Amino acid sequence: APLLTAAILWLRGGLASALPGSRNGRFDLPGSVVLFTTLFIFIMALSFARVNGWLSAPVLFLFSTSAVLGLIFAWGMKRGRFTIFPRGLTAFSGFKLGASSNLLLTLASFVMWFLFPFYVVDVMGRSGFVLGVLLALMAAANFAGSAISGWLADRIGDRQITFAGAVVTGCGLLLAGTTGGTPTMGAVVFATVVLGFGFGIHQAAVYSLTLRGTPSRHAGASSAALSVSQTIGTVLSIALMTTLLNWQQSANGGSFIEAYRFSYIAAAGIAVLAGAVVFKMPANKT
């Protein structure tokens, strides 16, 4: 609370002033508060849905509240009262496609952070140290994929590399989810590296896709939107994939392996969809 109060006071002061020579006005504090509250309540609804069920009264109330606030924010944008999110930003196809692809791939790949640990420790019987090494390998592959992707995106094209990264990530998810109840360590390592490499390829390319055709005056808003889409994707992943896992466990007599495999196959499909959406609209005209 003290930090939030200090931030609000700061934003109402010198930071709210427009930069010299800028065509934009002061910082839109009311719009930012409405947008933050909308997203916060929506994320809370997703979190509670995982525990209380999607049709429980608190969850329905939170979803309804976030919808009402979202309509208020849209009305404020249309009337020009809220300027925190530039209205012209959505006119650029790269922005819409990049944010959508980023959200979907985060939704798909985040299963590695909350389902994969249970698989390694409970099914494979490995220690926390082994789990840490596997996640470190995934991070290293992510780094390598990002480095290669940035170079390729400038030469081949943002959309093509974004799609390739999503497909490779989907292959990694498929491999990780179908290793079975008695997997070899080599198979698990290979799946983890493939997934991390694909995610790294996608991340570098999707940021390039989103920002390359966006006017420089909207660069900050575009980066913020990508960050928000990734945050929502992580919460959505936990809520949806946990629900899917529990549903499959109930349908398969409590078999974690079958439910785990089904969840990962679904995640792989979402990852491929994250790559397909970037070809939905024509490229920006420059």
XYZ file of N, CA and C in Angstrom:
858
model
N 0.817 -1.207 0.000
C 0.000 0.000 0.000
C 0.863 1.274 0.000
N 1.902 1.365 0.848
C 2.739 2.570 0.809
C 3.412 2.783 -0.544
N 3.887 1.694 -1.151
C 4.529 1.816 -2.458
C 3.534 2.260 -3.523
N 2.301 1.726 -3.452
C 1.282 2.111 -4.418
C 0.924 3.583 -4.264
N 0.793 4.024 -3.006
C 0.483 5.433 -2.746
C 1.593 6.345 -3.263
N 2.851 5.945 -3.007
C 3.984 6.744 -3.475
C 4.022 6.811 -4.998
N 3.710 5.681 -5.646
C 3.717 5.661 -7.109
C 2.651 6.588 -7.682
N 1.454 6.575 -7.063
C 0.368 7.436 -7.543
C 0.734 8.904 -7.385
N 1.301 9.255 -6.222
C 1.705 10.646 -6.001
C 2.793 11.065 -6.982
N 3.704 10.149 -7.259
C 4.789 10.431 -8.200
C 4.239 10.656 -9.603
N 3.272 9.803 -9.988
C 2.689 9.918 -11.317
C 1.850 11.183 -11.469
N 1.369 11.707 -10.367
C 0.596 12.950 -10.432
C 1.503 14.181 -10.459
N 2.804 13.942 -10.241
C 3.751 15.053 -10.201
C 4.475 15.241 -11.512
N 5.812 15.402 -11.411
C 6.614 15.709 -12.589
C 6.604 14.622 -13.636
N 6.476 13.348 -13.200
C 6.506 12.263 -14.172
C 5.303 12.313 -15.105
N 4.211 12.922 -14.625
C 3.003 12.981 -15.447
C 3.115 13.989 -16.574
N 4.074 14.885 -16.514
C 4.202 15.924 -17.533
C 4.694 15.337 -18.844
N 4.256 15.937 -19.924
C 4.694 15.486 -21.240
C 6.151 15.844 -21.458
N 6.832 15.033 -22.246
C 8.222 15.315 -22.580
C 8.290 16.518 -23.511
N 9.364 17.295 -23.436
C 9.509 18.446 -24.339
C 9.453 17.997 -25.798
N 8.614 18.661 -26.577
C 8.492 18.322 -27.991
C 7.572 17.164 -28.276
N 7.018 16.536 -27.229
C 6.127 15.402 -27.435
C 4.722 15.882 -27.745
N 4.030 15.136 -28.628
C 2.655 15.481 -28.964
C 1.669 14.884 -27.965
N 2.139 14.014 -27.087
C 1.266 13.392 -26.108
C 1.091 14.295 -24.898
N -0.023 14.144 -24.202
C -0.295 14.932 -23.009
C 0.303 14.298 -21.779
N -0.240 14.685 -20.630
C 0.246 14.149 -19.373
C -0.100 12.670 -19.241
N 0.561 12.045 -18.277
C 0.311 10.629 -18.028
C -1.150 10.422 -17.641
N -1.784 9.436 -18.259
C -3.206 9.161 -18.029
C -3.361 8.290 -16.786
N -3.391 8.918 -15.626
C -3.512 8.174 -14.376
C -4.874 7.495 -14.227
N -6.008 8.175 -14.490
C -7.306 7.490 -14.359
C -7.414 6.273 -15.274
N -6.977 6.421 -16.517
C -7.040 5.294 -17.441
C -6.163 4.141 -17.006
N -4.974 4.456 -16.490
C -4.071 3.398 -16.043
C -4.640 2.659 -14.839
N -5.321 3.385 -13.942
C -5.927 2.748 -12.769
C -7.056 1.813 -13.194
N -7.902 2.266 -14.127
C -9.004 1.424 -14.602
C -8.465 0.187 -15.315
N -7.451 0.368 -16.166
C -6.871 -0.762 -16.889
C -6.210 -1.741 -15.931
N -5.442 -1.218 -14.967
C -4.788 -2.090 -13.994
C -5.819 -2.876 -13.190
N -6.873 -2.205 -12.736
C -7.903 -2.872 -11.939
C -8.609 -3.947 -12.752
N -8.877 -3.651 -14.020
C -9.526 -4.631 -14.894
C -8.682 -5.891 -15.026
N -7.398 -5.715 -15.335
C -6.513 -6.865 -15.513
C -6.282 -7.606 -14.200
N -6.154 -6.857 -13.105
C -5.921 -7.479 -11.803
C -7.101 -8.362 -11.404
N -8.316 -7.855 -11.576
C -9.503 -8.632 -11.214
C -9.655 -9.837 -12.141
N -9.324 -9.658 -13.427
C -9.403 -10.777 -14.366
C -8.429 -11.887 -13.977
N -7.215 -11.510 -13.609
C -6.224 -12.503 -13.190
C -6.643 -13.171 -11.881
N -7.221 -12.399 -10.968
C -7.739 -12.981 -9.729
C -8.841 -13.992 -10.022
N -9.698 -13.681 -10.982
C -10.771 -14.604 -11.353
C -10.203 -15.915 -11.881
N -9.165 -15.824 -12.713
C -8.527 -17.035 -13.229
C -7.901 -17.851 -12.106
N -7.288 -17.166 -11.155
C -6.644 -17.858 -10.035
C -7.675 -18.576 -9.169
N -8.775 -17.899 -8.867
C -9.822 -18.515 -8.048
C -10.540 -19.633 -8.797
N -10.636 -19.516 -10.129
C -11.304 -20.551 -10.918
C -10.588 -21.886 -10.796
N -9.275 -21.834 -10.690
C -8.500 -23.073 -10.558
C -8.822 -23.801 -9.264
N -9.148 -23.047 -8.206
C -9.388 -23.638 -6.887
C -10.873 -23.897 -6.643
N -11.706 -22.896 -6.946
C -13.128 -22.966 -6.600
C -14.021 -23.463 -7.726
N -13.480 -23.582 -8.935
C -14.308 -23.986 -10.067
C -14.738 -22.780 -10.886
N -14.939 -23.006 -12.180
C -15.230 -21.907 -13.096
C -16.617 -21.317 -12.903
N -17.543 -22.082 -12.320
C -18.918 -21.609 -12.166
C -19.258 -21.244 -10.731
N -18.256 -21.127 -9.871
C -18.521 -20.722 -8.490
C -18.891 -19.242 -8.444
N -19.645 -18.865 -7.413
C -20.152 -17.491 -7.304
C -19.036 -16.438 -7.276
N -17.973 -16.626 -6.473
C -16.910 -15.603 -6.464
C -16.242 -15.426 -7.821
N -16.044 -16.538 -8.530
C -15.384 -16.468 -9.838
C -16.266 -15.744 -10.854
N -17.559 -16.078 -10.870
C -18.479 -15.405 -11.784
C -18.573 -13.916 -11.476
N -18.552 -13.578 -10.185
C -18.600 -12.166 -9.793
C -17.354 -11.425 -10.270
N -16.190 -12.050 -10.102
C -14.945 -11.407 -10.523
C -14.884 -11.244 -12.039
N -15.295 -12.277 -12.771
C -15.315 -12.168 -14.227
C -16.277 -11.073 -14.686
N -17.449 -11.004 -14.043
C -18.430 -9.974 -14.403
C -17.884 -8.580 -14.118
N -17.217 -8.436 -12.976
C -16.650 -7.135 -12.612
C -15.572 -6.707 -13.599
N -14.708 -7.650 -13.967
C -13.652 -7.313 -14.933
C -14.246 -6.964 -16.293
N -15.348 -7.635 -16.674
C -16.000 -7.322 -17.948
C -16.587 -5.912 -17.933
N -17.228 -5.545 -16.822
C -17.804 -4.200 -16.700
C -16.705 -3.140 -16.758
N -15.621 -3.375 -16.023
C -14.513 -2.421 -16.044
C -13.877 -2.341 -17.430
N -13.814 -3.485 -18.118
C -13.284 -3.477 -19.476
C -14.132 -2.635 -20.415
N -15.454 -2.718 -20.254
C -16.351 -1.895 -21.068
C -16.179 -0.413 -20.742
N -15.993 -0.118 -19.457
C -15.754 1.278 -19.055
C -14.467 1.801 -19.681
N -13.426 0.960 -19.674
C -12.155 1.376 -20.270
C -12.307 1.587 -21.773
N -13.037 0.669 -22.440
C -13.256 0.813 -23.884
C -14.041 2.087 -24.190
N -15.043 2.386 -23.356
C -15.821 3.616 -23.537
C -14.932 4.846 -23.351
N -14.078 4.807 -22.332
C -13.178 5.925 -22.088
C -12.200 6.139 -23.224
N -11.713 5.038 -23.813
C -10.810 5.152 -24.963
C -11.529 5.742 -26.167
N -12.755 5.274 -26.396
C -13.518 5.757 -27.546
C -13.806 7.249 -27.438
N -14.073 7.713 -26.218
C -14.361 9.129 -25.997
C -13.099 9.981 -25.882
N -11.953 9.334 -25.874
C -10.709 10.074 -25.755
C -10.355 10.470 -24.338
N -11.057 9.911 -23.355
C -10.774 10.244 -21.955
C -9.579 9.457 -21.423
N -9.409 8.225 -21.913
C -8.296 7.381 -21.488
C -7.302 7.282 -22.640
N -6.071 7.662 -22.374
C -5.039 7.657 -23.423
C -3.855 6.763 -23.074
N -3.980 5.984 -21.983
C -2.873 5.125 -21.562
C -2.552 4.088 -22.636
N -3.580 3.666 -23.388
C -3.391 2.712 -24.479
C -3.751 3.416 -25.783
N -2.783 3.736 -26.634
C -3.058 4.488 -27.863
C -4.076 3.782 -28.751
N -5.101 4.512 -29.166
C -6.161 3.909 -29.975
C -5.643 3.418 -31.323
N -4.689 4.128 -31.900
C -4.191 3.752 -33.211
C -3.274 2.542 -33.209
N -2.909 2.069 -32.029
C -1.940 0.977 -31.950
C -2.481 -0.308 -32.556
N -3.766 -0.587 -32.353
C -4.347 -1.829 -32.860
C -4.519 -1.820 -34.374
N -4.273 -0.682 -35.011
C -4.368 -0.628 -36.472
C -3.194 -1.334 -37.138
N -2.144 -1.605 -36.393
C -0.957 -2.263 -36.939
C -1.064 -3.766 -36.702
N -1.132 -4.530 -37.800
C -1.367 -5.967 -37.695
C -0.263 -6.668 -36.917
N 0.968 -6.174 -37.038
C 2.063 -6.806 -36.306
C 1.844 -6.776 -34.814
N 1.271 -5.684 -34.314
C 1.003 -5.580 -32.881
C -0.036 -6.602 -32.448
N -1.146 -6.672 -33.166
C -2.217 -7.598 -32.789
C -1.755 -9.047 -32.874
N -1.069 -9.368 -33.949
C -0.612 -10.742 -34.135
C 0.456 -11.109 -33.117
N 1.376 -10.184 -32.859
C 2.448 -10.463 -31.908
C 1.935 -10.675 -30.502
N 1.026 -9.811 -30.057
C 0.477 -9.945 -28.711
C -0.326 -11.233 -28.573
N -1.106 -11.579 -29.608
C -1.903 -12.813 -29.568
C -1.006 -14.041 -29.542
N 0.004 -14.047 -30.398
C 0.918 -15.183 -30.452
C 1.694 -15.331 -29.150
N 2.111 -14.210 -28.581
C 2.861 -14.241 -27.327
C 2.016 -14.822 -26.199
N 0.753 -14.404 -26.126
C -0.142 -14.919 -25.087
C -0.353 -16.423 -25.244
N -0.628 -16.871 -26.471
C -0.920 -18.284 -26.702
C 0.289 -19.171 -26.421
N 1.472 -18.733 -26.853
C 2.640 -19.586 -26.624
C 3.022 -19.623 -25.147
N 2.836 -18.512 -24.444
C 3.086 -18.525 -23.004
C 2.113 -19.463 -22.309
N 0.847 -19.409 -22.728
C -0.167 -20.312 -22.178
C 0.260 -21.766 -22.363
N 0.764 -22.086 -23.552
C 1.144 -23.464 -23.854
C 2.402 -23.902 -23.108
N 3.425 -23.073 -23.129
C 4.743 -23.495 -22.628
C 4.889 -23.421 -21.115
N 4.035 -22.656 -20.444
C 4.211 -22.473 -19.003
C 3.923 -23.745 -18.214
N 3.369 -24.772 -18.872
C 3.154 -26.051 -18.182
C 4.474 -26.628 -17.681
N 5.566 -26.244 -18.320
C 6.871 -26.753 -17.884
C 7.250 -26.253 -16.496
N 6.636 -25.189 -16.040
C 6.996 -24.624 -14.746
C 6.104 -25.098 -13.610
N 4.925 -25.678 -13.905
C 4.076 -26.129 -12.798
C 3.591 -27.572 -12.928
N 3.727 -28.207 -14.109
C 3.398 -29.626 -14.238
C 4.653 -30.487 -14.356
N 5.617 -30.007 -15.095
C 6.857 -30.757 -15.304
C 7.571 -31.107 -13.997
N 7.645 -30.206 -13.006
C 8.301 -30.578 -11.741
C 7.674 -31.792 -11.068
N 6.336 -31.908 -11.105
C 5.675 -33.073 -10.517
C 6.046 -34.345 -11.275
N 6.178 -34.220 -12.587
C 6.540 -35.378 -13.393
C 7.946 -35.859 -13.054
N 8.874 -34.926 -12.958
C 10.269 -35.294 -12.686
C 10.422 -35.891 -11.290
N 9.808 -35.266 -10.296
C 9.992 -35.695 -8.906
C 9.136 -36.909 -8.570
N 7.844 -36.885 -8.931
C 6.928 -37.949 -8.510
C 6.932 -39.154 -9.439
N 6.989 -38.933 -10.742
C 6.934 -40.045 -11.692
C 8.324 -40.622 -11.942
N 9.287 -39.749 -12.233
C 10.637 -40.229 -12.501
C 11.410 -40.549 -11.229
N 10.970 -39.992 -10.096
C 11.650 -40.240 -8.831
C 12.994 -39.550 -8.718
N 13.152 -38.439 -9.415
C 14.421 -37.711 -9.383
C 14.392 -36.627 -8.314
N 15.563 -36.140 -7.969
C 15.683 -35.136 -6.912
C 15.417 -33.733 -7.444
N 15.296 -32.801 -6.511
C 15.134 -31.406 -6.887
C 16.334 -30.869 -7.644
N 17.512 -31.419 -7.354
C 18.718 -30.990 -8.066
C 18.621 -31.330 -9.548
N 18.146 -32.538 -9.857
C 17.990 -32.945 -11.260
C 16.970 -32.051 -11.952
N 15.882 -31.761 -11.254
C 14.877 -30.858 -11.813
C 15.487 -29.492 -12.125
N 16.298 -28.991 -11.202
C 16.948 -27.700 -11.426
C 17.871 -27.719 -12.625
N 18.597 -28.818 -12.807
C 19.497 -28.940 -13.961
C 18.698 -28.948 -15.259
N 17.573 -29.671 -15.269
C 16.738 -29.723 -16.472
C 16.182 -28.344 -16.831
N 15.720 -27.617 -15.823
C 15.196 -26.276 -16.077
C 16.307 -25.320 -16.510
N 17.515 -25.529 -15.971
C 18.652 -24.708 -16.393
C 19.013 -24.993 -17.851
N 18.935 -26.263 -18.249
C 19.181 -26.612 -19.651
C 18.146 -25.959 -20.560
N 16.901 -25.941 -20.105
C 15.846 -25.298 -20.889
C 16.127 -23.807 -21.043
N 16.590 -23.174 -19.964
C 16.919 -21.746 -20.022
C 18.100 -21.487 -20.957
N 19.100 -22.365 -20.924
C 20.255 -22.207 -21.809
C 19.849 -22.368 -23.272
N 18.977 -23.348 -23.536
C 18.484 -23.532 -24.901
C 17.656 -22.331 -25.338
N 16.919 -21.756 -24.398
C 16.140 -20.543 -24.668
C 17.059 -19.407 -25.118
N 18.155 -19.246 -24.403
C 19.135 -18.205 -24.744
C 19.701 -18.425 -26.143
N 20.054 -19.676 -26.444
C 20.615 -19.983 -27.764
C 19.594 -19.728 -28.864
N 18.347 -20.139 -28.617
C 17.298 -19.921 -29.609
C 17.044 -18.454 -29.872
N 17.071 -17.646 -28.823
C 16.849 -16.204 -28.979
C 17.951 -15.564 -29.809
N 19.190 -15.953 -29.544
C 20.321 -15.379 -30.278
C 20.237 -15.697 -31.767
N 19.905 -16.935 -32.075
C 19.796 -17.336 -33.482
C 18.588 -16.683 -34.137
N 17.485 -16.608 -33.393
C 16.242 -16.063 -33.935
C 16.376 -14.602 -34.341
N 17.039 -13.814 -33.503
C 17.204 -12.406 -33.841
C 17.942 -12.210 -35.148
N 18.947 -13.032 -35.383
C 19.724 -12.946 -36.622
C 18.886 -13.386 -37.819
N 18.131 -14.484 -37.649
C 17.327 -15.009 -38.752
C 16.143 -14.110 -39.090
N 15.525 -13.510 -38.058
C 14.350 -12.666 -38.293
C 14.685 -11.482 -39.191
N 15.887 -10.949 -39.052
C 16.299 -9.811 -39.877
C 16.566 -10.212 -41.325
N 16.778 -11.488 -41.566
C 17.146 -11.936 -42.907
C 16.042 -12.727 -43.604
N 15.265 -13.480 -42.849
C 14.221 -14.314 -43.452
C 12.842 -13.680 -43.310
N 12.573 -13.119 -42.137
C 11.262 -12.521 -41.891
C 10.773 -12.834 -40.492
N 10.104 -11.867 -39.883
C 9.631 -12.041 -38.510
C 8.573 -13.131 -38.401
N 7.625 -13.119 -39.317
C 6.516 -14.071 -39.233
C 6.994 -15.508 -39.406
N 7.867 -15.709 -40.373
C 8.355 -17.067 -40.622
C 9.089 -17.624 -39.403
N 9.927 -16.806 -38.783
C 10.697 -17.279 -37.628
C 9.799 -17.424 -36.398
N 8.825 -16.524 -36.242
C 7.864 -16.668 -35.145
C 7.112 -17.986 -35.272
N 6.663 -18.292 -36.483
C 5.954 -19.549 -36.729
C 6.851 -20.750 -36.451
N 8.094 -20.685 -36.941
C 9.029 -21.794 -36.727
C 9.272 -22.024 -35.241
N 9.453 -20.945 -34.481
C 9.673 -21.088 -33.047
C 8.496 -21.716 -32.340
N 7.278 -21.333 -32.741
C 6.082 -21.905 -32.127
C 5.964 -23.396 -32.440
N 6.273 -23.777 -33.677
C 6.191 -25.189 -34.064
C 7.232 -26.021 -33.320
N 8.450 -25.503 -33.215
C 9.494 -26.222 -32.468
C 9.096 -26.366 -31.001
N 8.512 -25.314 -30.429
C 8.027 -25.396 -29.049
C 6.951 -26.460 -28.927
N 6.031 -26.498 -29.898
C 4.990 -27.519 -29.888
C 5.569 -28.925 -29.955
N 6.609 -29.106 -30.770
C 7.273 -30.417 -30.849
C 7.899 -30.787 -29.511
N 8.515 -29.803 -28.852
C 9.104 -30.059 -27.543
C 8.059 -30.447 -26.513
N 6.911 -29.780 -26.535
C 5.822 -30.122 -25.615
C 5.302 -31.526 -25.897
N 5.177 -31.862 -27.173
C 4.709 -33.198 -27.540
C 5.692 -34.265 -27.073
N 6.972 -34.010 -27.250
C 7.991 -34.957 -26.788
C 7.978 -35.085 -25.267
N 7.873 -33.948 -24.575
C 7.890 -33.967 -23.110
C 6.666 -34.651 -22.532
N 5.535 -34.568 -23.235
C 4.304 -35.142 -22.702
C 4.103 -36.602 -23.023
N 4.881 -37.149 -23.943
C 4.664 -38.535 -24.365
C 5.834 -39.447 -24.011
N 6.647 -39.038 -23.050
C 7.778 -39.885 -22.646
C 7.338 -41.061 -21.785
N 6.101 -41.021 -21.265
C 5.562 -42.166 -20.539
C 5.949 -42.212 -19.071
N 5.571 -43.336 -18.433
C 5.795 -43.483 -17.000
C 7.194 -43.921 -16.627
N 7.931 -44.489 -17.574
C 9.307 -44.932 -17.299
C 10.247 -44.367 -18.373
N 10.409 -43.072 -18.411
C 11.210 -42.458 -19.471
C 12.703 -42.577 -19.201
N 13.475 -42.516 -20.258
C 14.921 -42.419 -20.099
C 15.285 -40.953 -19.878
N 16.362 -40.717 -19.159
C 16.778 -39.346 -18.900
C 17.148 -38.631 -20.204
N 17.704 -39.374 -21.142
C 18.071 -38.775 -22.421
C 16.865 -38.217 -23.163
N 15.746 -38.956 -23.134
C 14.532 -38.496 -23.815
C 13.985 -37.236 -23.170
N 14.024 -37.184 -21.845
C 13.517 -36.011 -21.124
C 14.410 -34.800 -21.380
N 15.719 -35.014 -21.369
C 16.658 -33.917 -21.637
C 16.448 -33.377 -23.047
N 16.299 -34.282 -24.009
C 16.112 -33.858 -25.397
C 14.836 -33.033 -25.554
N 13.746 -33.505 -24.950
C 12.476 -32.777 -25.030
C 12.590 -31.403 -24.388
N 13.277 -31.337 -23.255
C 13.436 -30.063 -22.544
C 14.241 -29.067 -23.365
N 15.302 -29.537 -23.991
C 16.152 -28.659 -24.804
C 15.397 -28.176 -26.043
N 14.669 -29.080 -26.697
C 13.894 -28.693 -27.882
C 12.869 -27.629 -27.526
N 12.178 -27.828 -26.415
C 11.161 -26.865 -25.992
C 11.776 -25.497 -25.690
N 12.857 -25.500 -24.931
C 13.506 -24.238 -24.597
C 14.047 -23.524 -25.819
N 14.610 -24.284 -26.742
C 15.155 -23.697 -27.969
C 14.042 -23.066 -28.801
N 12.927 -23.776 -28.933
C 11.803 -23.247 -29.700
C 11.205 -22.006 -29.077
N 11.083 -22.006 -27.748
C 10.521 -20.844 -27.062
C 11.424 -19.625 -27.249
N 12.726 -19.836 -27.197
C 13.657 -18.734 -27.418
C 13.557 -18.174 -28.823
N 13.421 -19.058 -29.807
C 13.255 -18.609 -31.189
C 12.008 -17.745 -31.315
N 10.923 -18.215 -30.732
C 9.657 -17.480 -30.831
C 9.740 -16.124 -30.144
N 10.322 -16.064 -28.960
C 10.313 -14.825 -28.191
C 11.035 -13.690 -28.907
N 12.209 -13.964 -29.420
C 12.951 -12.909 -30.115
C 12.214 -12.454 -31.367
N 11.655 -13.412 -32.111
C 10.983 -13.072 -33.365
C 9.662 -12.354 -33.133
N 8.928 -12.746 -32.090
C 7.616 -12.135 -31.870
C 7.760 -10.687 -31.401
N 8.804 -10.390 -30.650
C 9.053 -8.998 -30.271
C 9.434 -8.178 -31.502
N 10.229 -8.770 -32.372
C 10.599 -8.085 -33.605
C 9.376 -7.855 -34.482
N 8.512 -8.867 -34.582
C 7.287 -8.751 -35.369
C 6.398 -7.633 -34.847
N 6.283 -7.544 -33.537
C 5.384 -6.567 -32.928
C 5.911 -5.149 -33.058
N 7.210 -4.974 -32.881
C 7.773 -3.626 -32.802
C 8.272 -3.076 -34.131
N 8.557 -3.957 -35.089
C 9.199 -3.484 -36.320
C 8.308 -2.509 -37.104
N 7.016 -2.818 -37.217
C 6.139 -1.955 -37.990
C 5.373 -0.949 -37.163
N 5.639 -0.913 -35.860
C 4.928 0.008 -34.980
C 5.677 1.332 -34.907
N 4.989 2.459 -35.025
C 5.669 3.759 -34.921
C 6.430 3.880 -33.610
N 7.540 4.576 -33.651
C 8.404 4.684 -32.472
C 7.691 5.317 -31.289
N 6.706 6.174 -31.563
C 6.001 6.818 -30.447
C 5.142 5.830 -29.663
N 4.877 4.648 -30.267
C 4.089 3.624 -29.588
C 4.953 2.459 -29.101
N 6.273 2.588 -29.175
C 7.157 1.472 -28.815
C 6.981 1.062 -27.360
N 6.881 2.025 -26.458
C 6.716 1.710 -25.044
C 5.413 0.997 -24.768
N 4.326 1.471 -25.374
C 3.025 0.828 -25.179
C 3.024 -0.577 -25.761
N 3.696 -0.777 -26.892
C 3.768 -2.106 -27.502
C 4.525 -3.080 -26.609
N 5.659 -2.642 -26.072
C 6.435 -3.497 -25.168
C 5.635 -3.840 -23.924
N 4.913 -2.849 -23.394
C 4.093 -3.094 -22.207
C 2.994 -4.101 -22.505
N 2.378 -3.993 -23.684
C 1.315 -4.925 -24.054
C 1.845 -6.347 -24.180
N 3.047 -6.502 -24.725
C 3.652 -7.831 -24.816
C 3.911 -8.411 -23.431
N 4.386 -7.574 -22.530
C 4.639 -8.024 -21.164
C 3.347 -8.441 -20.472
N 2.292 -7.652 -20.670
C 0.999 -7.977 -20.060
C 0.434 -9.266 -20.650
N 0.560 -9.443 -21.962
C 0.050 -10.664 -22.590
C 0.766 -11.892 -22.054
N 2.050 -11.754 -21.759
C 2.808 -12.867 -21.200
C 2.370 -13.156 -19.767
N 2.103 -12.105 -18.996
C 1.637 -12.293 -17.621
C 0.285 -12.987 -17.599
N -0.630 -12.529 -18.449
C -1.949 -13.157 -18.515
C -1.821 -14.599 -18.992
N -0.907 -14.841 -19.928
C -0.702 -16.195 -20.424
C -0.255 -17.166 -19.351
N 0.598 -16.710 -18.430
C 1.057 -17.597 -17.355
C -0.092 -17.975 -16.423
N -0.902 -16.988 -16.041
C -2.028 -17.270 -15.140
C -3.070 -18.126 -15.844
N -3.325 -17.819 -17.117
C -4.286 -18.595 -17.890
C -3.821 -20.033 -18.028
N -2.523 -20.224 -18.213
C -1.961 -21.564 -18.345
C -2.203 -22.382 -17.084
N -1.919 -21.786 -15.938
C -2.120 -22.500 -14.676
C -3.583 -22.850 -14.487
N -4.475 -21.885 -14.746
C -5.904 -22.113 -14.536
C -6.458 -23.161 -15.499
N -6.176 -23.004 -16.792
C -6.755 -23.901 -17.786
C -6.131 -25.288 -17.756
N -4.809 -25.344 -17.683
C -4.144 -26.642 -17.735
C -4.365 -27.456 -16.463
N -4.469 -26.785 -15.325
C -4.783 -27.504 -14.092
C -6.195 -28.059 -14.147
N -7.124 -27.272 -14.674
C -8.497 -27.749 -14.851
C -8.533 -28.941 -15.793
N -7.798 -28.849 -16.883
C -7.739 -29.940 -17.853
C -7.121 -31.189 -17.242
N -6.064 -31.008 -16.462
C -5.406 -32.136 -15.809
C -6.347 -32.826 -14.832
N -7.044 -32.047 -14.000
C -7.973 -32.625 -13.023
C -9.126 -33.347 -13.709
N -9.622 -32.758 -14.794
C -10.716 -33.389 -15.535
C -10.277 -34.726 -16.124
N -9.087 -34.765 -16.691
C -8.589 -35.998 -17.275
C -8.270 -37.049 -16.218
N -7.783 -36.612 -15.060
C -7.537 -37.562 -13.980
C -8.832 -38.206 -13.520
N -9.894 -37.427 -13.444
C -11.196 -37.976 -13.063
C -11.704 -38.941 -14.121
N -11.469 -38.616 -15.396
C -11.956 -39.453 -16.485
C -11.138 -40.727 -16.649
N -9.896 -40.728 -16.173
C -9.010 -41.889 -16.339
C -8.727 -42.609 -15.025
N -9.624 -42.489 -14.074
C -9.455 -43.212 -12.815
C -8.270 -42.751 -12.000
N -7.923 -41.489 -12.082
C -6.849 -40.948 -11.256
C -5.460 -41.137 -11.811
N -5.331 -41.515 -13.099
C -4.017 -41.726 -13.701
C -3.366 -40.383 -14.032
N -2.300 -40.049 -13.303
C -1.613 -38.786 -13.551
C -0.910 -38.800 -14.901
N -0.343 -39.955 -15.279
C 0.415 -40.043 -16.526
C -0.477 -39.742 -17.724
N -1.678 -40.342 -17.742
C -2.589 -40.110 -18.860
C -3.050 -38.658 -18.906
N -3.362 -38.109 -17.737
C -3.799 -36.712 -17.676
C -2.665 -35.770 -18.076
N -1.465 -36.101 -17.649
C -0.281 -35.304 -17.993
C -0.061 -35.311 -19.504
N -0.156 -36.484 -20.104
C 0.044 -36.595 -21.547
C -1.025 -35.806 -22.309
N -2.278 -35.925 -21.890
C -3.361 -35.204 -22.554
C -3.147 -33.695 -22.468
N -2.740 -33.223 -21.291
C -2.521 -31.787 -21.092
C -1.396 -31.277 -21.982
N -0.344 -32.065 -22.113
C 0.788 -31.637 -22.939
C 0.455 -31.679 -24.427
N -0.352 -32.644 -24.842
C -0.774 -32.679 -26.244
C -1.638 -31.458 -26.559
N -2.526 -31.106 -25.618
C -3.339 -29.897 -25.793
C -2.452 -28.658 -25.851
N -1.443 -28.606 -24.986
C -0.518 -27.470 -24.986
C 0.251 -27.388 -26.299
N 0.630 -28.543 -26.846
C 1.336 -28.557 -28.131
C 0.454 -27.990 -29.241
N -0.837 -28.336 -29.210
C -1.768 -27.791 -30.193
C -1.900 -26.281 -30.080
N -1.946 -25.773 -28.848
C -2.029 -24.324 -28.629
C -0.757 -23.641 -29.128
N 0.385 -24.297 -28.944
C 1.651 -23.727 -29.414
C 1.659 -23.578 -30.931
N 1.169 -24.590 -31.635
C 1.093 -24.501 -33.099
C 0.130 -23.388 -33.511
N -0.976 -23.260 -32.772
C -1.923 -22.172 -33.043
C -1.262 -20.808 -32.854
N -0.377 -20.708 -31.860
C 0.352 -19.457 -31.622
C 1.211 -19.079 -32.821
N 1.693 -20.077 -33.535
C 2.459 -19.788 -34.746
C 1.572 -19.483 -35.935
N 0.416 -20.152 -35.998
C -0.476 -19.973 -37.148
C -1.114 -18.592 -37.180
N -1.366 -17.998 -36.008
C -2.085 -16.716 -35.985
C -1.285 -15.589 -36.637
N 0.023 -15.723 -36.713
C 0.810 -14.618 -37.282
C 0.613 -14.486 -38.788
N 0.009 -15.499 -39.418
C -0.265 -15.418 -40.852
C -1.721 -15.083 -41.134
N -2.461 -14.731 -40.084
C -3.896 -14.481 -40.247
C -4.172 -13.219 -41.030
N -3.348 -12.182 -40.828
C -3.590 -10.877 -41.451
C -2.434 -10.500 -42.365
N -2.699 -9.650 -43.344
C -1.613 -9.205 -44.231
C -0.605 -8.371 -43.487
N 0.592 -8.307 -44.012
C 1.650 -7.525 -43.375
C 1.317 -6.046 -43.423
N 1.899 -5.292 -42.483
C 1.696 -3.850 -42.459
C 2.249 -3.217 -43.726
N 1.574 -2.210 -44.189
C 2.064 -1.468 -45.353
C 3.008 -0.382 -44.889
N 4.183 -0.379 -45.411
C 5.156 0.638 -45.019
C 5.549 1.457 -46.235
